[in-house]
PDB file of C-alpha atoms in Angstrom:
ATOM      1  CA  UNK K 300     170.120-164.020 208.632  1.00  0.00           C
ATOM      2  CA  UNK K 301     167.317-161.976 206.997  1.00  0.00           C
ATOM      3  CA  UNK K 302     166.284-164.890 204.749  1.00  0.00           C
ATOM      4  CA  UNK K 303     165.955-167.119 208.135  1.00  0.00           C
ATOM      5  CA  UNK K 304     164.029-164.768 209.593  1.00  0.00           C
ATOM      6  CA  UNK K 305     161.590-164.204 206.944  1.00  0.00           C
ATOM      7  CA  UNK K 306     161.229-168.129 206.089  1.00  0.00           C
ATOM      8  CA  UNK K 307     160.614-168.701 209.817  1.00  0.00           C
ATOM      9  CA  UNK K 308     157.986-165.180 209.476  1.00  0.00           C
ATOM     10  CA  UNK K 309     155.839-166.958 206.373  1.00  0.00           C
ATOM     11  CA  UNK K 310     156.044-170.886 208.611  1.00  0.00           C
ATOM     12  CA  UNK K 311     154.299-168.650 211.617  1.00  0.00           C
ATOM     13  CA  UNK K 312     152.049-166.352 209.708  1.00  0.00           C
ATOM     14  CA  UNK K 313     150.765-169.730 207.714  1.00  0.00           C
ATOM     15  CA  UNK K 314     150.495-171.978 210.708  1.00  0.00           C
ATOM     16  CA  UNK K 315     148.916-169.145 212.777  1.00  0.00           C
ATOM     17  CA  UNK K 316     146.126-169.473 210.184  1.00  0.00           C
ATOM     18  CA  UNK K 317     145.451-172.547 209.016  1.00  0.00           C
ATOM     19  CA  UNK K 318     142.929-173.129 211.707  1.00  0.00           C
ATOM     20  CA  UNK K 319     141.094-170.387 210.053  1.00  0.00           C
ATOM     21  CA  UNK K 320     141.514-171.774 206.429  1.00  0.00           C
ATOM     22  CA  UNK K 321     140.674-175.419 207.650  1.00  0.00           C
ATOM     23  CA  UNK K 322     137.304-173.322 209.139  1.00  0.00           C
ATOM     24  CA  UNK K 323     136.779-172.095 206.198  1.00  0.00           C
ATOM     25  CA  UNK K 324     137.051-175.143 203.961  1.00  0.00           C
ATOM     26  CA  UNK K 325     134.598-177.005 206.313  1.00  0.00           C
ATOM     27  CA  UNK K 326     131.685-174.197 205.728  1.00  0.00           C
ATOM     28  CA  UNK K 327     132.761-172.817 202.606  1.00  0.00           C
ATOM     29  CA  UNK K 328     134.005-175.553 200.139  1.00  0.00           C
ATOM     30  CA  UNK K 329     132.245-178.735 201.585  1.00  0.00           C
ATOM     31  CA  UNK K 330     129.216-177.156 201.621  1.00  0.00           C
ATOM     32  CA  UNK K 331     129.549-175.826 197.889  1.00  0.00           C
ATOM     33  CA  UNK K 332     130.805-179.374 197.220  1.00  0.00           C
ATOM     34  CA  UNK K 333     128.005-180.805 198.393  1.00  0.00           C
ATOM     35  CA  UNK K 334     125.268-178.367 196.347  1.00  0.00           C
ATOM     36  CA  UNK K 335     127.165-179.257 193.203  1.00  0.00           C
ATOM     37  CA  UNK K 336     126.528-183.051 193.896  1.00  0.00           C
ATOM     38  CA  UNK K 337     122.534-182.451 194.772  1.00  0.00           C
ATOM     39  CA  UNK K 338     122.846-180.724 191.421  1.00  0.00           C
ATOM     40  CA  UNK K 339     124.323-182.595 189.697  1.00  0.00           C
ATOM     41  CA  UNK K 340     121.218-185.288 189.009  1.00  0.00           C
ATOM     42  CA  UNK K 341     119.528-182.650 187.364  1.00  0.00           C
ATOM     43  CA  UNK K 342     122.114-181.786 185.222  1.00  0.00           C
ATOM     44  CA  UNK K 343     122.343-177.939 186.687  1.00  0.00           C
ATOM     45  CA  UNK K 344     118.869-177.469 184.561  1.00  0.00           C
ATOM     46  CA  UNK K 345     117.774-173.718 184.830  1.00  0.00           C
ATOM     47  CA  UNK K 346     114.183-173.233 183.424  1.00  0.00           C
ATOM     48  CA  UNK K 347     112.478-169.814 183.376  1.00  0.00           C
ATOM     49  CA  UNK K 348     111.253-169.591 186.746  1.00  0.00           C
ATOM     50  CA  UNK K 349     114.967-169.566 188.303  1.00  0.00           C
ATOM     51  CA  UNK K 350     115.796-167.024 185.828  1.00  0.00           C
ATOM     52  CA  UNK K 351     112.837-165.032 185.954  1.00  0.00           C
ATOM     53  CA  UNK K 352     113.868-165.329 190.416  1.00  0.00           C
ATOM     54  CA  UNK K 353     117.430-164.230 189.204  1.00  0.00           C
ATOM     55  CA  UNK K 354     116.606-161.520 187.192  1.00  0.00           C
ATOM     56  CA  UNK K 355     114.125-160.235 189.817  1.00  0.00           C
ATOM     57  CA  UNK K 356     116.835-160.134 192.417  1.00  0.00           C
ATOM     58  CA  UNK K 357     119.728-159.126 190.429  1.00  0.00           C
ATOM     59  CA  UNK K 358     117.687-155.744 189.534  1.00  0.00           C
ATOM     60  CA  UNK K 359     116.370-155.432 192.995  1.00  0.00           C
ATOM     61  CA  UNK K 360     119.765-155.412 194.644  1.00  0.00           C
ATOM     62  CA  UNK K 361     121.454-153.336 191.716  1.00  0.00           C
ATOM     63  CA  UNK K 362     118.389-150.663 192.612  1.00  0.00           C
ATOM     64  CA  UNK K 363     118.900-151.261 196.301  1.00  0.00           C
ATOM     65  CA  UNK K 364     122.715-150.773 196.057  1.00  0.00           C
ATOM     66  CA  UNK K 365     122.508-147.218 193.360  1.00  0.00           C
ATOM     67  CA  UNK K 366     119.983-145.723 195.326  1.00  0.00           C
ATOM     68  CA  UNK K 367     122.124-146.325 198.629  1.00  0.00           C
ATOM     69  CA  UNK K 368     125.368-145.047 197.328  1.00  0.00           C
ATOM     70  CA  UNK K 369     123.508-141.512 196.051  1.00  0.00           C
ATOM     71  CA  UNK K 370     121.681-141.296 199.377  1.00  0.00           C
ATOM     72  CA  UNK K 371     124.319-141.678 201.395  1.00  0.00           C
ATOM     73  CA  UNK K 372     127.573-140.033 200.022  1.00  0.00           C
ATOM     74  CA  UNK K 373     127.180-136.687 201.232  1.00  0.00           C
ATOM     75  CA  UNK K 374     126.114-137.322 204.719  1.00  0.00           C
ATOM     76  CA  UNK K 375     129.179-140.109 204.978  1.00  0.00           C
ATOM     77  CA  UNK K 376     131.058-137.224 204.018  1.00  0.00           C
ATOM     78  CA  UNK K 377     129.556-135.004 206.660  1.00  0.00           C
ATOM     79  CA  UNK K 378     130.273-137.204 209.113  1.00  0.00           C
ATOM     80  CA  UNK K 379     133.800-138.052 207.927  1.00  0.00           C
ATOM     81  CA  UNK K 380     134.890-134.429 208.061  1.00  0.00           C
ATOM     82  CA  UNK K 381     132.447-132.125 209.785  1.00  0.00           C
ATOM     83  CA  UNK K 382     132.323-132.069 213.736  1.00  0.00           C
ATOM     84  CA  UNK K 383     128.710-130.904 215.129  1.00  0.00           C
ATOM     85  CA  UNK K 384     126.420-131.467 217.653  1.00  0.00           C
ATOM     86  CA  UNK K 385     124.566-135.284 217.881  1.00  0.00           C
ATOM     87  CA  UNK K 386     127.285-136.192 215.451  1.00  0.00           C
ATOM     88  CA  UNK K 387     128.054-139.620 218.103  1.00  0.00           C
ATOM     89  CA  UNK K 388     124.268-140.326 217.964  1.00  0.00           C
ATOM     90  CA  UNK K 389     123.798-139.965 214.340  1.00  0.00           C
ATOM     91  CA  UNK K 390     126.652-142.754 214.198  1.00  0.00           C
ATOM     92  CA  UNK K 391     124.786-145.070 217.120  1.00  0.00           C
ATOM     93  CA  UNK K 392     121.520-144.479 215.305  1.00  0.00           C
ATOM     94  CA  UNK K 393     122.584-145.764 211.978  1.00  0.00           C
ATOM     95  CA  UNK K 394     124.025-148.489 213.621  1.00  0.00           C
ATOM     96  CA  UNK K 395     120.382-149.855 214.721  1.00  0.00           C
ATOM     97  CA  UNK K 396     119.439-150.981 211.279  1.00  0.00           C
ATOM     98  CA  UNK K 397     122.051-153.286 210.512  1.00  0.00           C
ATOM     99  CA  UNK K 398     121.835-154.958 214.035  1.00  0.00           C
ATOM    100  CA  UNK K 399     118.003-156.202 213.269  1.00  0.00           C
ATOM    101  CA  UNK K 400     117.219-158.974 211.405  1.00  0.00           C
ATOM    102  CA  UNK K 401     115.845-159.317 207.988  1.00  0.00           C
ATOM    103  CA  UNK K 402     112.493-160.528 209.518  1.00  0.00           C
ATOM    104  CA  UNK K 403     112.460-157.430 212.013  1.00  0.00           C
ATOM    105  CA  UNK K 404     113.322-155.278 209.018  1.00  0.00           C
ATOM    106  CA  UNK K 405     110.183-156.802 207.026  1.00  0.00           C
ATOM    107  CA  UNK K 406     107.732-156.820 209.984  1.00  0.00           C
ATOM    108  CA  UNK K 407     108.656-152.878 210.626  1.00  0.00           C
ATOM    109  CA  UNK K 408     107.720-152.373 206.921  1.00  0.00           C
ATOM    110  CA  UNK K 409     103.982-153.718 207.191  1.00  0.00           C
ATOM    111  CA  UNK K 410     103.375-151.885 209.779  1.00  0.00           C
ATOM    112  CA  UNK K 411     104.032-148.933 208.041  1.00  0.00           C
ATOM    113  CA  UNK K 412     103.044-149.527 204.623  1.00  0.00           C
ATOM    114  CA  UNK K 413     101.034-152.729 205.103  1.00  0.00           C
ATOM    115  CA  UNK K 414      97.470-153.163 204.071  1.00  0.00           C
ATOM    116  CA  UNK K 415      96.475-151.472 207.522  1.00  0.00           C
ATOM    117  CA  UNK K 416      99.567-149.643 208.204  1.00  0.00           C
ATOM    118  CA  UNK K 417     100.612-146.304 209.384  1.00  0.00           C
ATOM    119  CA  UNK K 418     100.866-144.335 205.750  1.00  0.00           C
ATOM    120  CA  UNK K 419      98.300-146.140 204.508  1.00  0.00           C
ATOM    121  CA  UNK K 420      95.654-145.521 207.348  1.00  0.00           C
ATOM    122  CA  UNK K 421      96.946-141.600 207.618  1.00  0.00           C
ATOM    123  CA  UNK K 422      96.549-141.013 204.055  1.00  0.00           C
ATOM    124  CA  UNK K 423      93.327-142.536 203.977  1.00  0.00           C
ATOM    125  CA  UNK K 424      92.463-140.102 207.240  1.00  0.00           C
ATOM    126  CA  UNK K 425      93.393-137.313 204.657  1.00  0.00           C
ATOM    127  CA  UNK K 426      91.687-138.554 200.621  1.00  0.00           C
ATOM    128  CA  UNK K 427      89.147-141.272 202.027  1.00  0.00           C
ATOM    129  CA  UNK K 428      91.003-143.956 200.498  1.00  0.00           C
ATOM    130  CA  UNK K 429      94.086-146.199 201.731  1.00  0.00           C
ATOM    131  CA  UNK K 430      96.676-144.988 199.679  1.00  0.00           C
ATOM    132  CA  UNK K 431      99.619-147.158 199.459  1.00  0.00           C
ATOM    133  CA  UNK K 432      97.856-150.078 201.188  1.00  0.00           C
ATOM    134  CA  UNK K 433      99.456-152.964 200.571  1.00  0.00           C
ATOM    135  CA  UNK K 434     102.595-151.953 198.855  1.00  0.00           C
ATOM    136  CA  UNK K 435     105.021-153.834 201.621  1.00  0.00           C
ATOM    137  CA  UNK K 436     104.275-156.862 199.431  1.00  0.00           C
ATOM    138  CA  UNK K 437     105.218-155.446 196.165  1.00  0.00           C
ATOM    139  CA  UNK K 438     108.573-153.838 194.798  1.00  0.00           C
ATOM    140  CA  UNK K 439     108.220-150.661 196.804  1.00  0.00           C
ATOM    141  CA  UNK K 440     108.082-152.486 199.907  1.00  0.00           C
ATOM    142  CA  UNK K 441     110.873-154.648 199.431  1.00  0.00           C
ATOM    143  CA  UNK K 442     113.017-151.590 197.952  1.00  0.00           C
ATOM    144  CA  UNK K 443     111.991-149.228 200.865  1.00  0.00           C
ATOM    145  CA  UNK K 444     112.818-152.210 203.595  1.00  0.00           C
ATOM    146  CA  UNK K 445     116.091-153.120 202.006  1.00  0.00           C
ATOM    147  CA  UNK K 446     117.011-149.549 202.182  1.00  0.00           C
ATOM    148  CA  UNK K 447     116.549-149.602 205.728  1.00  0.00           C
ATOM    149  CA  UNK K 448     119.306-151.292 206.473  1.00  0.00           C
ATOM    150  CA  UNK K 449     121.970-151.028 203.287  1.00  0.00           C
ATOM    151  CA  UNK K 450     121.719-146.970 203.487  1.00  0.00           C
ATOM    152  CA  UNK K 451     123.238-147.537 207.165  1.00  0.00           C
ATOM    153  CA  UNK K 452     125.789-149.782 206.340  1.00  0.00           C
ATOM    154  CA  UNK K 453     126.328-147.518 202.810  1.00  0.00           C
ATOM    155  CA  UNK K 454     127.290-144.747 204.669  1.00  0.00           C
ATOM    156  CA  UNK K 455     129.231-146.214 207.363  1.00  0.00           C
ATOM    157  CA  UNK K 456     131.380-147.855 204.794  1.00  0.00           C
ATOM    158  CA  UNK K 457     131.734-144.919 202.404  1.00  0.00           C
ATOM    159  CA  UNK K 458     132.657-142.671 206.295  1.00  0.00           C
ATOM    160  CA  UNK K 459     135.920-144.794 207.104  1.00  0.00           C
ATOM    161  CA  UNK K 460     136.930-144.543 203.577  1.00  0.00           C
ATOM    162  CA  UNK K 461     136.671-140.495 204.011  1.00  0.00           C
ATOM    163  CA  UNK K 462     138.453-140.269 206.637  1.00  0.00           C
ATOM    164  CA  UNK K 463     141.501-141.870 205.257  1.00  0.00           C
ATOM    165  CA  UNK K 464     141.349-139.196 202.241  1.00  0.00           C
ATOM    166  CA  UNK K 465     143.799-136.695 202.143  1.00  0.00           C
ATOM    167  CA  UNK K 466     142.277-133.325 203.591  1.00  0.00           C
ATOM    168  CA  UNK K 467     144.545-131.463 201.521  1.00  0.00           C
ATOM    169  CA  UNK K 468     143.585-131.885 198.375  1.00  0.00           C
ATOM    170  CA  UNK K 469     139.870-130.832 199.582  1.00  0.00           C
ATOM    171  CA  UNK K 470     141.278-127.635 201.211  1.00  0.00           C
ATOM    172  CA  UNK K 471     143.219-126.901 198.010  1.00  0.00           C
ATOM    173  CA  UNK K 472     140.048-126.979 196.197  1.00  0.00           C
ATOM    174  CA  UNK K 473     138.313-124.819 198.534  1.00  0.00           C
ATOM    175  CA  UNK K 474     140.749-122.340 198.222  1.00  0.00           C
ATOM    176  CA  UNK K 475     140.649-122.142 194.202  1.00  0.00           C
ATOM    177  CA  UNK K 476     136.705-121.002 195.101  1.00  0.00           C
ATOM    178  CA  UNK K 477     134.751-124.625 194.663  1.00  0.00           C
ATOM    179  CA  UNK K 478     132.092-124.795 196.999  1.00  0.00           C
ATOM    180  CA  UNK K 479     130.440-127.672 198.499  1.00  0.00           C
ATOM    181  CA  UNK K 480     128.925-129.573 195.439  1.00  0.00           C
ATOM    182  CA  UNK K 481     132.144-128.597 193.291  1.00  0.00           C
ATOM    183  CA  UNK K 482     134.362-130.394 195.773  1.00  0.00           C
ATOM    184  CA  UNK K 483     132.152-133.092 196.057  1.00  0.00           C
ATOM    185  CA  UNK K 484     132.017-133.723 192.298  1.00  0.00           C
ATOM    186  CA  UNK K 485     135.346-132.875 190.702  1.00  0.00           C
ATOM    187  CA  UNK K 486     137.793-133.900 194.010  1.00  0.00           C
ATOM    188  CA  UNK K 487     136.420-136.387 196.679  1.00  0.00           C
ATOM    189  CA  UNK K 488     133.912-138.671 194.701  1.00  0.00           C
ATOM    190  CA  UNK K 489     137.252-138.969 191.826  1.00  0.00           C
ATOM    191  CA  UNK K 490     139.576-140.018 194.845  1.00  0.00           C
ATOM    192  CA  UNK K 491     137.154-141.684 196.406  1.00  0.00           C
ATOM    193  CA  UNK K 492     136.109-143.900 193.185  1.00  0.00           C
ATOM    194  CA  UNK K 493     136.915-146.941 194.505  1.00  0.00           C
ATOM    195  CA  UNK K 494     135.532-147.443 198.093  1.00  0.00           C
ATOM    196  CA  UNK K 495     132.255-146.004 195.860  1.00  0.00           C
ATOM    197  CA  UNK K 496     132.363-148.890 193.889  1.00  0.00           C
ATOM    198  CA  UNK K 497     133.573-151.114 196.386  1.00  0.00           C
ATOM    199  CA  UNK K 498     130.897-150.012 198.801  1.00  0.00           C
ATOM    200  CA  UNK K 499     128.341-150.289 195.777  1.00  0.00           C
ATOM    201  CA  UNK K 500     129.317-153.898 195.430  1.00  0.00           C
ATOM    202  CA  UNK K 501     129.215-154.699 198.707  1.00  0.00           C
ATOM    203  CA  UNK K 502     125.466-153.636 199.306  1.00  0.00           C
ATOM    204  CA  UNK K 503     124.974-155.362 196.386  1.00  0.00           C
ATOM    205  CA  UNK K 504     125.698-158.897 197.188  1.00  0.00           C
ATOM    206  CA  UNK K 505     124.241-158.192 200.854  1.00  0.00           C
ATOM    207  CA  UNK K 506     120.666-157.296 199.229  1.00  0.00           C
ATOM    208  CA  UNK K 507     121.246-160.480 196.602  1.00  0.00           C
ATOM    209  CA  UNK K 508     121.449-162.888 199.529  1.00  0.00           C
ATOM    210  CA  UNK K 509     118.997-161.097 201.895  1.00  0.00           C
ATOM    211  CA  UNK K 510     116.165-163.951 202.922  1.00  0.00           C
ATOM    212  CA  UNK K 511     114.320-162.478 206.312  1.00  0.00           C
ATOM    213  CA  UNK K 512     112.949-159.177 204.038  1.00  0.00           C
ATOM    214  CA  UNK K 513     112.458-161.348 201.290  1.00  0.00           C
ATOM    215  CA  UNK K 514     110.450-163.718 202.974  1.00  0.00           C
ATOM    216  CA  UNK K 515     108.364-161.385 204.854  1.00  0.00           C
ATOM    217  CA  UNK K 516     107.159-159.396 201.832  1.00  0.00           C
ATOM    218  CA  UNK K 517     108.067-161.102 198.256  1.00  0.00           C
ATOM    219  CA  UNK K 518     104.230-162.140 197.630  1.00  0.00           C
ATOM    220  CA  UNK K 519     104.339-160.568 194.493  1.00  0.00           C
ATOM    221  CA  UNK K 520     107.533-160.994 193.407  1.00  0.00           C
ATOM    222  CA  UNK K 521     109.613-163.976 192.860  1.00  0.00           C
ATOM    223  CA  UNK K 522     112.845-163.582 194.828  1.00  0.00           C
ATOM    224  CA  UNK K 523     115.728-165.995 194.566  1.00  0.00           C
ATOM    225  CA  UNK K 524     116.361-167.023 198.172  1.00  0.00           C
ATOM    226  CA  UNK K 525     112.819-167.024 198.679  1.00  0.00           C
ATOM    227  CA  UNK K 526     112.635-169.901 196.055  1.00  0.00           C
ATOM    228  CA  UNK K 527     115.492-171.702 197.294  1.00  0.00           C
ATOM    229  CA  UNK K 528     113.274-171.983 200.794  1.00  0.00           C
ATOM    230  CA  UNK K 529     110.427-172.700 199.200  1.00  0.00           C
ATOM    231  CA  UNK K 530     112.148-175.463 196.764  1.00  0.00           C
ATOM    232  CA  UNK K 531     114.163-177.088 200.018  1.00  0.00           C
ATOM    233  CA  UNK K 532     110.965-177.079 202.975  1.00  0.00           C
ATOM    234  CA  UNK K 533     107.746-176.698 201.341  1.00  0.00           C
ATOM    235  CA  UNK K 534     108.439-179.121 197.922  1.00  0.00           C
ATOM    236  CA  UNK K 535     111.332-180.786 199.161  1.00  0.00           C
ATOM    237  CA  UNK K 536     113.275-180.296 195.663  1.00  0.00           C
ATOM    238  CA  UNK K 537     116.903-180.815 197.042  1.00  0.00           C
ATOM    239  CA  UNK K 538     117.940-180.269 193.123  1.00  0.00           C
ATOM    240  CA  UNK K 539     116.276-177.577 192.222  1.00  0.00           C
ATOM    241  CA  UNK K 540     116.938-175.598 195.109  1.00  0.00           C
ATOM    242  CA  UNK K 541     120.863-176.860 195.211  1.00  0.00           C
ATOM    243  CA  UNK K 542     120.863-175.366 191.633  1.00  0.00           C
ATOM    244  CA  UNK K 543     119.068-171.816 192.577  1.00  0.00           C
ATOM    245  CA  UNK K 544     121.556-171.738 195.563  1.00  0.00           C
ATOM    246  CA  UNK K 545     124.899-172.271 193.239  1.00  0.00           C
ATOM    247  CA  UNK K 546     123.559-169.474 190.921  1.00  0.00           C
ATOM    248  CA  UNK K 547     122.810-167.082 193.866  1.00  0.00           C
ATOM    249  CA  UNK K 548     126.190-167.936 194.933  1.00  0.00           C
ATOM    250  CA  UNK K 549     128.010-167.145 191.556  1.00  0.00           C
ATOM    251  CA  UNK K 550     126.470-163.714 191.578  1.00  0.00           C
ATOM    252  CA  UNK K 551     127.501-163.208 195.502  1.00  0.00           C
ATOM    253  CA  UNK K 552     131.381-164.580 194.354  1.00  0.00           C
ATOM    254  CA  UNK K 553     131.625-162.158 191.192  1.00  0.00           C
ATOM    255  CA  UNK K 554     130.201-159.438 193.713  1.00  0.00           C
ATOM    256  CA  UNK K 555     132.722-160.317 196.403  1.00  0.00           C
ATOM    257  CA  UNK K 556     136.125-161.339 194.147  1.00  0.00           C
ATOM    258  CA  UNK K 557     135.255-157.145 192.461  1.00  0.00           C
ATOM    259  CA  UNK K 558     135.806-155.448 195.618  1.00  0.00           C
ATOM    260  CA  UNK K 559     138.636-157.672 196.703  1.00  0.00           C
ATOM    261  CA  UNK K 560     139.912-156.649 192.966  1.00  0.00           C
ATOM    262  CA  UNK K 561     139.470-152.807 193.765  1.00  0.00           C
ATOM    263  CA  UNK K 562     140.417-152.944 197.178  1.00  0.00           C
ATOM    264  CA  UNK K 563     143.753-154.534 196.053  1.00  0.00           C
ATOM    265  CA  UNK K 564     144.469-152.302 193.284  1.00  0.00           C
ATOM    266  CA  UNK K 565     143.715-149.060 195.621  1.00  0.00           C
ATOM    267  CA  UNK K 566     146.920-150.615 197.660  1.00  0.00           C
TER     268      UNK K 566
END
């Protein structure tokens, strides 16, 4: 009876979603199907620009994603286990970020460090000259924006996963005499070691395939989805940028099929 009822279980669970997996398959693998053929002429030819693009946003995103995972662990801990006072708007406010888009994001980071922006202008108020004007279009800008909105989501991400943790284990460590930073480093960030990573990898491939920052402030630096726009509307290079899109979309996969690795190993 039990074998019945489980065959008939898997029939419903697999026929309850195939409409998803036939979704999927139309914007996932026809798509990818169809970069490989526009490709494919070229012979998947990679020249030094594209890698010089690839290395550019591989370090980027690695920078974005560190910096994001040291800013943020402590008060995602905070909020995880400490109840205080604006606690629900601290929450609501981080959610902001990750609502706006890229090109928001960018546009919010010339105005405050663009050539005529608000740090800029102030510190020229204070030494005579525009400090910092400009540097929305260079690395710091584009490091400083993507922040914006991956420390949010960082620390949202790396909250939920604290409040799943057993509280005992960081009471049991309080009462041996570790204080804050001692917990922190020898109990929760150990037990914790894989919705770190998990969360690391996840800002990760959302910086990699960022385009609205990246558009509004890569003038000088090459960024990979910035070529890809560039190759597909303004030279109308279908191969070039069908190439630059499958190797932006390896990284992404590698990214994504990590976390799904650590996430199924924490089970």
């Amino acid at each position: 009876m039990m074998d019945v009822q489980e065959r008939r279980s898997r029939w419903l669970g697999a026929a309850l979603t195939a409409p998803l997996l036939l979704f999927f398959l139309l914007i996932l693998a026809y798509p990818v199907g169809r970069l490989a053929l526009l490709a494919a002429p070229n012979g998947m030819h990679v020249d030094a620009a594209m890698l010089r693009s690839l290395r550019n946003s591989l370090v980027l995103s690695l920078a974005v994603a560190l910096v994001s995972i040291v800013v943020c662990i402590i008060p995602a801990w905070a909020l995880a286990r400490w109840n205080f006072r604006l606690k629900l708007l601290v929450r609501s406010a981080l959610t902001v970020p990750i609502m706006f888009s890229g090109v928001v994001v960018g546009f919010l980071a010339i105005l405050t460090i663009g050539r005529v922006g608000l740090v800029p202008r102030f510190l020229e108020m204070l030494t005579g000259k525009p400090l910092l004007s400009g540097a929305a279009y260079g690395a710091t800008g584009l490091v400083l924006a993507y922040l914006y909105f991956e420390i949010p989501r960082a620390t949202l991400a790396l909250e939920s996963a604290f409040r799943e943790m057993n509280i005992d284990y960081e009471a049991a460590a309080a009462t041996l005499g570790l204080g804050p930073v001692g917990r922190m480093r020898r109990v929760i960030a150990p037990l914790a070691r894989r919705a770190i990573i998990s969360t690391f990898l996840l800002t990760f491939s959302v910086s990699l395939g960022s385009y609205g920052v990246a558009l509004m402030l890569s003038r000088r630096l090459t960024l990979l989805p910035v070529d890809i726009y560039t190759a597909f509307t303004g030279f109308l290079d279908d191969e070039r940028a069908a190439t630059m899109s499958l190797m932006l979309l390896l990284f992404a996969l590698i990214g994504a099929a990590c976390s799904r690795f650590l996430e199924g190993t924490a089970e």
